XYZ file of C-alpha atoms in Angstrom:
481
model
C -18.806 145.379 -11.965
C -20.832 147.562 -9.603
C -24.377 146.585 -8.679
C -26.540 149.286 -7.113
C -28.993 147.625 -4.707
C -31.761 150.105 -3.980
C -34.352 149.445 -1.297
C -34.467 145.641 -1.197
C -32.913 142.563 0.457
C -32.245 140.527 -2.665
C -28.560 141.370 -3.069
C -27.356 137.760 -2.685
C -29.424 136.414 -5.589
C -28.635 139.494 -7.665
C -24.899 139.039 -7.248
C -25.005 135.288 -7.912
C -27.024 135.746 -11.087
C -24.613 138.395 -12.382
C -21.728 136.046 -11.664
C -23.258 133.456 -13.992
C -22.804 135.883 -16.888
C -19.612 137.605 -15.699
C -17.563 134.904 -13.896
C -14.283 136.838 -14.048
C -15.565 140.207 -12.835
C -14.889 141.602 -9.394
C -18.489 142.271 -8.358
C -19.268 144.955 -5.774
C -22.628 145.584 -4.120
C -23.315 149.213 -3.222
C -26.413 150.636 -1.532
C -25.883 154.291 -2.301
C -26.133 156.104 -5.622
C -23.024 155.364 -7.680
C -21.659 154.811 -11.173
C -23.275 151.408 -11.621
C -23.486 148.835 -14.403
C -26.445 146.995 -12.882
C -29.285 148.682 -10.982
C -31.878 146.695 -9.013
C -34.519 148.626 -7.115
C -37.770 148.076 -5.260
C -40.158 150.892 -4.305
C -43.338 150.466 -2.289
C -46.379 152.714 -2.095
C -49.770 152.300 -0.469
C -50.995 150.533 -3.614
C -48.110 148.462 -5.028
C -44.502 147.371 -5.280
C -42.510 148.651 -8.251
C -39.486 146.588 -9.260
C -36.939 148.104 -11.627
C -33.842 146.535 -13.149
C -31.396 148.333 -15.427
C -28.229 147.278 -17.237
C -25.828 149.934 -18.456
C -22.701 149.076 -20.427
C -20.737 150.986 -23.047
C -22.716 149.452 -25.911
C -25.970 148.590 -24.153
C -28.508 150.315 -21.928
C -31.951 149.039 -21.038
C -34.467 149.198 -18.181
C -37.309 146.862 -17.279
C -40.009 147.702 -14.725
C -42.963 145.795 -13.316
C -45.640 146.645 -10.743
C -46.960 144.055 -8.278
C -49.761 144.122 -5.760
C -49.063 144.415 -2.048
C -50.247 140.834 -1.494
C -47.252 139.430 -3.426
C -44.790 137.619 -1.145
C -41.163 138.595 -0.668
C -39.972 135.409 -2.378
C -42.174 136.131 -5.406
C -40.842 139.676 -5.622
C -37.288 138.330 -5.489
C -38.134 135.886 -8.268
C -39.602 138.661 -10.401
C -36.514 140.838 -9.924
C -34.257 137.913 -10.858
C -36.362 137.276 -13.971
C -36.012 140.883 -15.127
C -32.253 140.818 -14.519
C -31.922 137.488 -16.322
C -33.828 138.890 -19.300
C -31.454 141.838 -19.640
C -28.282 139.805 -19.179
C -29.238 137.089 -21.670
C -30.061 139.803 -24.210
C -26.792 141.674 -23.625
C -24.449 138.652 -23.543
C -26.234 136.396 -26.019
C -25.861 133.527 -23.537
C -28.882 131.645 -22.175
C -27.860 129.572 -19.122
C -29.478 126.158 -19.135
C -30.212 126.350 -15.413
C -32.066 129.622 -15.853
C -32.385 131.503 -12.565
C -31.140 128.613 -10.440
C -27.819 129.395 -8.770
C -28.031 126.962 -5.833
C -25.727 124.035 -5.142
C -28.335 121.243 -5.125
C -30.966 121.479 -7.885
C -32.097 117.894 -7.269
C -32.769 118.657 -3.606
C -35.039 121.528 -4.636
C -36.723 119.253 -7.166
C -37.354 116.608 -4.502
C -38.872 119.158 -2.119
C -41.171 120.488 -4.865
C -42.214 116.960 -5.855
C -43.014 116.158 -2.231
C -45.133 119.306 -1.979
C -46.898 119.507 -5.358
C -46.137 116.356 -7.355
C -43.658 115.705 -10.145
C -45.458 117.441 -13.001
C -45.982 120.693 -11.105
C -42.402 120.565 -9.869
C -41.122 120.260 -13.441
C -43.472 123.023 -14.526
C -42.073 125.340 -11.832
C -38.520 124.590 -12.969
C -39.355 125.334 -16.609
C -41.802 128.231 -16.346
C -40.808 130.085 -13.185
C -37.088 129.314 -12.884
C -36.535 129.252 -16.677
C -34.601 125.972 -16.525
C -34.228 124.242 -19.894
C -36.213 121.103 -20.633
C -33.158 118.828 -20.600
C -31.875 120.149 -17.256
C -35.365 119.911 -15.767
C -35.529 116.240 -16.754
C -31.986 115.670 -15.447
C -32.914 117.185 -12.076
C -36.044 115.022 -11.863
C -34.142 111.841 -12.788
C -31.406 112.488 -10.230
C -33.969 113.452 -7.585
C -35.661 110.070 -7.988
C -32.357 108.171 -7.718
C -31.280 110.164 -4.668
C -34.624 109.717 -2.938
C -34.284 105.927 -3.024
C -30.798 106.030 -1.491
C -31.652 108.689 1.095
C -34.388 106.385 2.386
C -31.695 103.917 3.514
C -30.361 106.419 6.045
C -31.694 105.922 9.596
C -31.891 108.342 12.567
C -28.790 106.752 14.137
C -26.807 106.566 10.876
C -23.508 108.345 10.287
C -20.677 108.327 7.759
C -16.950 108.772 8.259
C -14.803 111.123 6.179
C -11.003 110.895 6.330
C -9.033 113.860 4.983
C -5.603 113.360 3.441
C -4.714 116.851 2.151
C -1.553 115.973 0.236
C -0.948 115.609 -3.513
C 2.058 114.903 -5.735
C 1.610 118.391 -7.215
C -1.080 121.052 -7.083
C -3.378 121.171 -10.115
C -3.885 124.636 -11.581
C -7.675 124.512 -11.101
C -7.506 123.333 -7.479
C -8.445 125.442 -4.456
C -8.592 122.646 -1.878
C -6.290 122.770 1.091
C -3.852 120.322 -0.406
C -0.074 120.415 -0.175
C 2.428 118.933 -2.586
C 4.420 116.067 -1.146
C 7.649 117.915 -1.868
C 6.558 120.877 0.255
C 4.883 118.930 3.064
C 6.705 115.578 3.295
C 7.994 116.289 6.786
C 4.444 116.854 8.065
C 3.012 113.545 6.879
C 4.310 111.109 9.573
C 3.007 113.210 12.468
C -0.160 114.011 10.546
C -0.869 110.303 10.050
C -0.301 109.601 13.743
C -2.663 112.390 14.835
C -5.245 111.431 12.225
C -5.358 107.976 13.798
C -5.792 109.519 17.239
C -8.760 111.517 15.997
C -10.253 108.415 14.396
C -10.002 106.543 17.698
C -11.786 109.410 19.446
C -14.542 109.328 16.830
C -14.817 105.548 17.196
C -15.355 105.746 20.948
C -17.891 108.546 20.495
C -19.855 106.555 17.933
C -19.906 103.502 20.197
C -21.007 105.514 23.242
C -23.847 107.113 21.255
C -24.962 103.873 19.619
C -24.472 105.208 16.083
C -24.504 103.039 12.968
C -21.703 103.525 10.420
C -23.005 103.489 6.835
C -20.083 104.593 4.643
C -16.373 105.410 4.900
C -14.748 107.850 2.491
C -11.099 108.926 2.218
C -10.808 112.232 0.351
C -8.223 114.916 -0.103
C -5.932 115.877 -1.637
C -4.997 112.422 -2.784
C -5.205 109.749 -0.064
C -2.912 107.409 -2.013
C -0.168 109.979 -1.591
C 0.371 108.169 1.722
C 2.712 105.197 1.659
C 1.327 101.672 1.671
C 2.283 101.329 5.343
C 0.622 104.631 6.261
C -2.561 103.591 4.441
C -2.476 100.289 6.327
C -2.038 102.090 9.646
C -5.006 104.396 9.016
C -7.158 101.517 7.748
C -6.359 99.289 10.704
C -7.143 102.139 13.085
C -10.582 102.443 11.513
C -11.032 98.652 11.647
C -10.147 98.580 15.360
C -12.125 101.697 16.320
C -15.448 101.274 14.511
C -18.029 98.567 14.000
C -17.746 98.022 10.245
C -20.414 95.315 10.047
C -23.046 97.834 8.877
C -20.821 99.569 6.295
C -22.265 99.323 2.778
C -19.555 101.333 1.007
C -15.853 101.936 1.731
C -14.262 104.417 -0.685
C -10.695 105.620 -1.119
C -9.850 108.250 -3.714
C -6.806 107.143 -5.686
C -7.425 110.139 -7.873
C -3.914 110.756 -9.114
C -2.779 107.783 -11.219
C 0.856 108.654 -10.460
C 0.259 107.665 -6.800
C -1.212 104.243 -7.602
C 1.001 101.207 -7.006
C 0.252 97.506 -6.767
C 1.362 97.468 -3.127
C -1.034 100.255 -2.166
C -3.938 98.703 -4.034
C -3.379 95.349 -2.330
C -3.306 97.060 1.068
C -6.604 98.788 0.307
C -8.157 95.550 -0.929
C -7.068 93.715 2.223
C -8.607 96.482 4.353
C -11.995 95.886 2.738
C -12.090 98.998 0.548
C -14.930 98.390 -1.912
C -14.781 101.466 -4.133
C -11.937 103.612 -5.497
C -11.573 106.587 -7.810
C -8.897 106.791 -10.497
C -9.280 110.165 -12.147
C -7.817 111.084 -15.520
C -9.567 114.519 -15.663
C -8.505 114.418 -19.324
C -6.661 112.090 -21.679
C -5.358 115.014 -23.757
C -1.624 115.108 -23.040
C -1.137 118.837 -23.630
C -4.051 119.622 -21.306
C -2.603 117.412 -18.567
C 0.633 119.395 -18.769
C -1.249 122.689 -18.778
C -3.106 121.904 -15.560
C -0.039 120.587 -13.731
C -0.763 116.852 -13.705
C 2.440 114.807 -13.738
C 1.001 111.674 -15.297
C 0.109 110.684 -18.832
C -3.097 109.236 -20.194
C -1.290 105.914 -20.556
C -0.443 105.964 -16.832
C -4.132 106.428 -16.017
C -5.056 103.417 -18.110
C -2.293 101.323 -16.485
C -3.526 102.248 -12.989
C -7.122 101.410 -13.915
C -6.244 98.012 -15.414
C -4.025 97.193 -12.415
C -6.906 97.927 -10.029
C -9.187 95.680 -12.076
C -6.567 92.898 -12.026
C -6.300 93.096 -8.232
C -10.057 92.729 -7.931
C -11.618 96.173 -7.592
C -15.024 95.921 -9.243
C -16.333 99.396 -8.383
C -14.160 102.121 -9.879
C -15.112 105.741 -10.493
C -13.358 107.964 -13.030
C -13.611 111.786 -13.046
C -13.337 113.999 -16.100
C -13.605 117.796 -16.264
C -15.329 119.892 -18.927
C -13.780 123.285 -19.652
C -10.111 122.741 -18.817
C -7.617 125.262 -20.240
C -6.492 124.465 -23.795
C -9.067 121.675 -24.143
C -11.562 121.652 -27.006
C -14.966 120.099 -27.532
C -13.316 117.485 -29.752
C -10.597 116.838 -27.159
C -13.169 116.436 -24.404
C -15.083 113.914 -26.536
C -11.867 111.941 -27.135
C -11.383 111.763 -23.366
C -14.982 110.679 -22.891
C -14.627 107.983 -25.554
C -11.486 106.631 -23.863
C -13.151 106.534 -20.444
C -16.186 104.697 -21.811
C -13.925 102.164 -23.529
C -12.324 101.338 -20.145
C -15.829 100.568 -18.845
C -15.649 101.862 -15.229
C -18.652 101.346 -12.974
C -19.027 105.102 -12.463
C -18.086 108.246 -14.377
C -18.315 111.689 -12.798
C -18.425 114.590 -15.235
C -17.372 117.855 -13.580
C -17.693 121.384 -14.876
C -14.577 123.465 -14.253
C -15.135 125.776 -11.290
C -13.272 129.081 -11.143
C -12.067 129.001 -7.565
C -10.620 132.268 -6.339
C -7.420 130.805 -4.930
C -6.696 128.487 -7.845
C -3.799 129.133 -10.193
C -6.185 129.320 -13.153
C -7.909 132.361 -11.715
C -4.976 134.046 -10.025
C -2.825 133.472 -13.101
C -5.438 134.850 -15.488
C -5.768 131.758 -17.681
C -8.272 131.898 -20.529
C -11.307 129.752 -19.760
C -13.909 128.188 -22.038
C -17.179 129.949 -22.596
C -20.412 128.649 -21.129
C -21.690 127.667 -24.573
C -18.663 125.491 -25.281
C -18.862 123.715 -21.929
C -22.604 123.189 -22.438
C -21.736 121.360 -25.694
C -19.335 119.143 -23.757
C -21.927 118.260 -21.123
C -24.659 117.658 -23.700
C -22.366 115.255 -25.530
C -21.427 113.507 -22.276
C -25.084 113.037 -21.379
C -25.870 111.549 -24.777
C -22.888 109.186 -24.684
C -23.145 108.060 -21.059
C -26.904 107.547 -20.977
C -26.467 104.485 -23.222
C -25.270 102.332 -20.299
C -25.099 104.652 -17.286
C -27.714 106.564 -15.316
C -27.317 109.918 -13.529
C -27.610 109.311 -9.802
C -26.291 112.436 -8.100
C -25.641 116.024 -8.989
C -24.335 119.199 -7.437
C -23.012 122.553 -8.519
C -20.134 124.624 -7.229
C -19.932 128.373 -7.099
C -18.336 129.924 -10.194
C -18.846 126.845 -12.369
C -18.439 127.759 -16.013
C -21.822 128.608 -17.487
C -23.488 127.935 -14.116
C -23.408 124.273 -15.163
C -23.282 121.118 -13.086
C -21.325 118.091 -11.896
C -23.085 114.756 -12.444
C -22.295 111.271 -11.210
C -23.203 108.542 -13.714
C -23.235 104.869 -12.739
C -24.176 101.433 -13.893
C -27.220 99.991 -12.135
C -26.397 99.175 -8.510
C -23.131 101.141 -8.390
C -24.362 104.440 -6.943
C -21.800 106.238 -4.757
C -23.707 106.268 -1.479
C -21.441 108.644 0.447
C -21.799 111.254 -2.290
C -25.550 111.380 -1.747
C -25.477 111.130 2.046
C -23.023 114.018 2.200
C -24.534 116.242 -0.471
C -28.141 115.817 0.634
C -27.232 116.005 4.354
C -29.054 112.774 5.196
C -27.180 112.054 8.414
C -24.178 113.038 10.547
C -20.710 113.024 8.980
C -17.759 112.558 11.340
C -14.832 114.190 9.509
C -11.225 113.628 10.569
C -8.107 115.454 9.420
C -7.052 118.920 8.296
C -9.713 120.951 6.519
C -12.403 118.414 7.433
C -15.821 119.617 8.591
C -17.920 117.435 10.872
C -21.646 117.858 10.184
C -23.940 116.928 13.039
C -27.488 116.331 11.846
C -30.501 116.279 14.119
C -31.534 112.576 13.985
C -35.230 113.204 13.325
C -35.091 116.725 11.980
C -33.252 119.010 9.600
C -31.006 121.040 11.904
C -27.302 120.886 10.991
C -24.395 121.972 13.182
C -20.785 122.056 11.962
C -17.459 121.557 13.727
C -14.505 122.815 11.696
C -11.052 121.301 11.910
C -8.041 123.523 11.355
C -7.567 124.181 7.685
C -3.874 123.479 7.171
C -1.892 120.342 8.099
C 0.690 122.284 10.111
C -2.124 123.810 12.210
C -3.752 120.422 12.622
C -0.467 118.965 13.863
C 0.493 121.817 16.188
C -2.952 122.482 17.698
C -4.385 118.996 17.764
C -5.233 118.877 21.496
C -6.995 122.220 21.252
C -8.953 120.953 18.268
C -10.086 117.810 20.074
C -11.786 119.943 22.720
C -14.243 121.003 20.015
C -15.260 117.378 19.516
C -16.823 117.303 22.985
C -19.660 119.202 21.338
C -20.735 115.966 19.611
C -22.067 114.315 22.750
C -23.769 117.526 23.871
C -25.433 117.777 20.465
C -26.862 114.270 20.664
C -27.919 114.821 24.291
C -29.936 117.805 23.050
C -31.389 116.372 19.868
């Protein structure tokens, strides 16, 4: 698809909105006259701005134009252009996205800022009337915003969280675009990687102590952290225990996302280390869908891993499921949901499939569910889960089917704290390991600075000393702010 951007700066929002309706298209932005499918233009005279949007396809052609006074702000003109484009695309495709014009990652963050400025009712009104967000998504955003606000208030100026990256998996799922390597392909890297990861953790520990920072949460992500052996997990955990003051930690999470990596030995190691929260993620309980997406476990193996974790004493378990997986159906998704609810985990995270450019699903040209079908799945999940869970955090990824969302649901008192601290950028995140991104947050302000680790494990291993030079920026940052 070619979008002709004529005389304005709103190309980013224009492209993102088109991607909601055409997620598979290769979208190009051109600023010179061309053979376009979408035209967006702004003209200004001494009296007014004229905004014009046109859509031109083989079976559809329509133009909308509006004139605005010179006193209208740039943001309001952008909103008006987006509204005209949205009107044409909903008419042409027959699809009305529930999030309306909103294409950002954190709807609840926007809701919180609007509530702080104008109050809850006006904030909801802006979502519904100006951003064209549906009533149910407006209420969802407001509910999550309230839950997040309470948890964000716990973060202090000297708070920080620790993220530990373990970018290895048994196999690579077809929807995945994370920098994760299969164990078969990367086994020889893991021993050295673990050793260097511990070195980086010790460096972070000394830095935190020198700066007088308070550790709030620890989170192992990936990949699949439980791909490591029990001894390797113990080594990493003991390094953290010896390098950081854990007395202030209110949540210690390890993703055991792939049930085929969960063993009794590993779970007992994690329990002994003080891990308080784990994830065991089925994604689906439909066997043919598991095979389609490249998961090497069965639904029965997921249930076994969950029950084993409960037996060992884990009383805060999250389970992830994904709406919109290849070959899944609305009925199949509801069967998965019913099974998850019957297991009674403390948290359930419902993800919308995201069409990541480097994933096998996209590069292989798999057929993906329509936005309407995925919306049915999420509506059903909300109805089912709201009986005994509450939505406590939410985010969206680029290229999510239907421009829909990911929502964390929990029983009262089981909110995943790291999820909110990270997503809402409440405080600094020290991030160790390949692909990890340290976020330094101004203690009493909003400024964020990032330090990127090397993306791939082999780079992390071979250029570790060079990478550690970047970490000297941490002290300089805190000296400044």
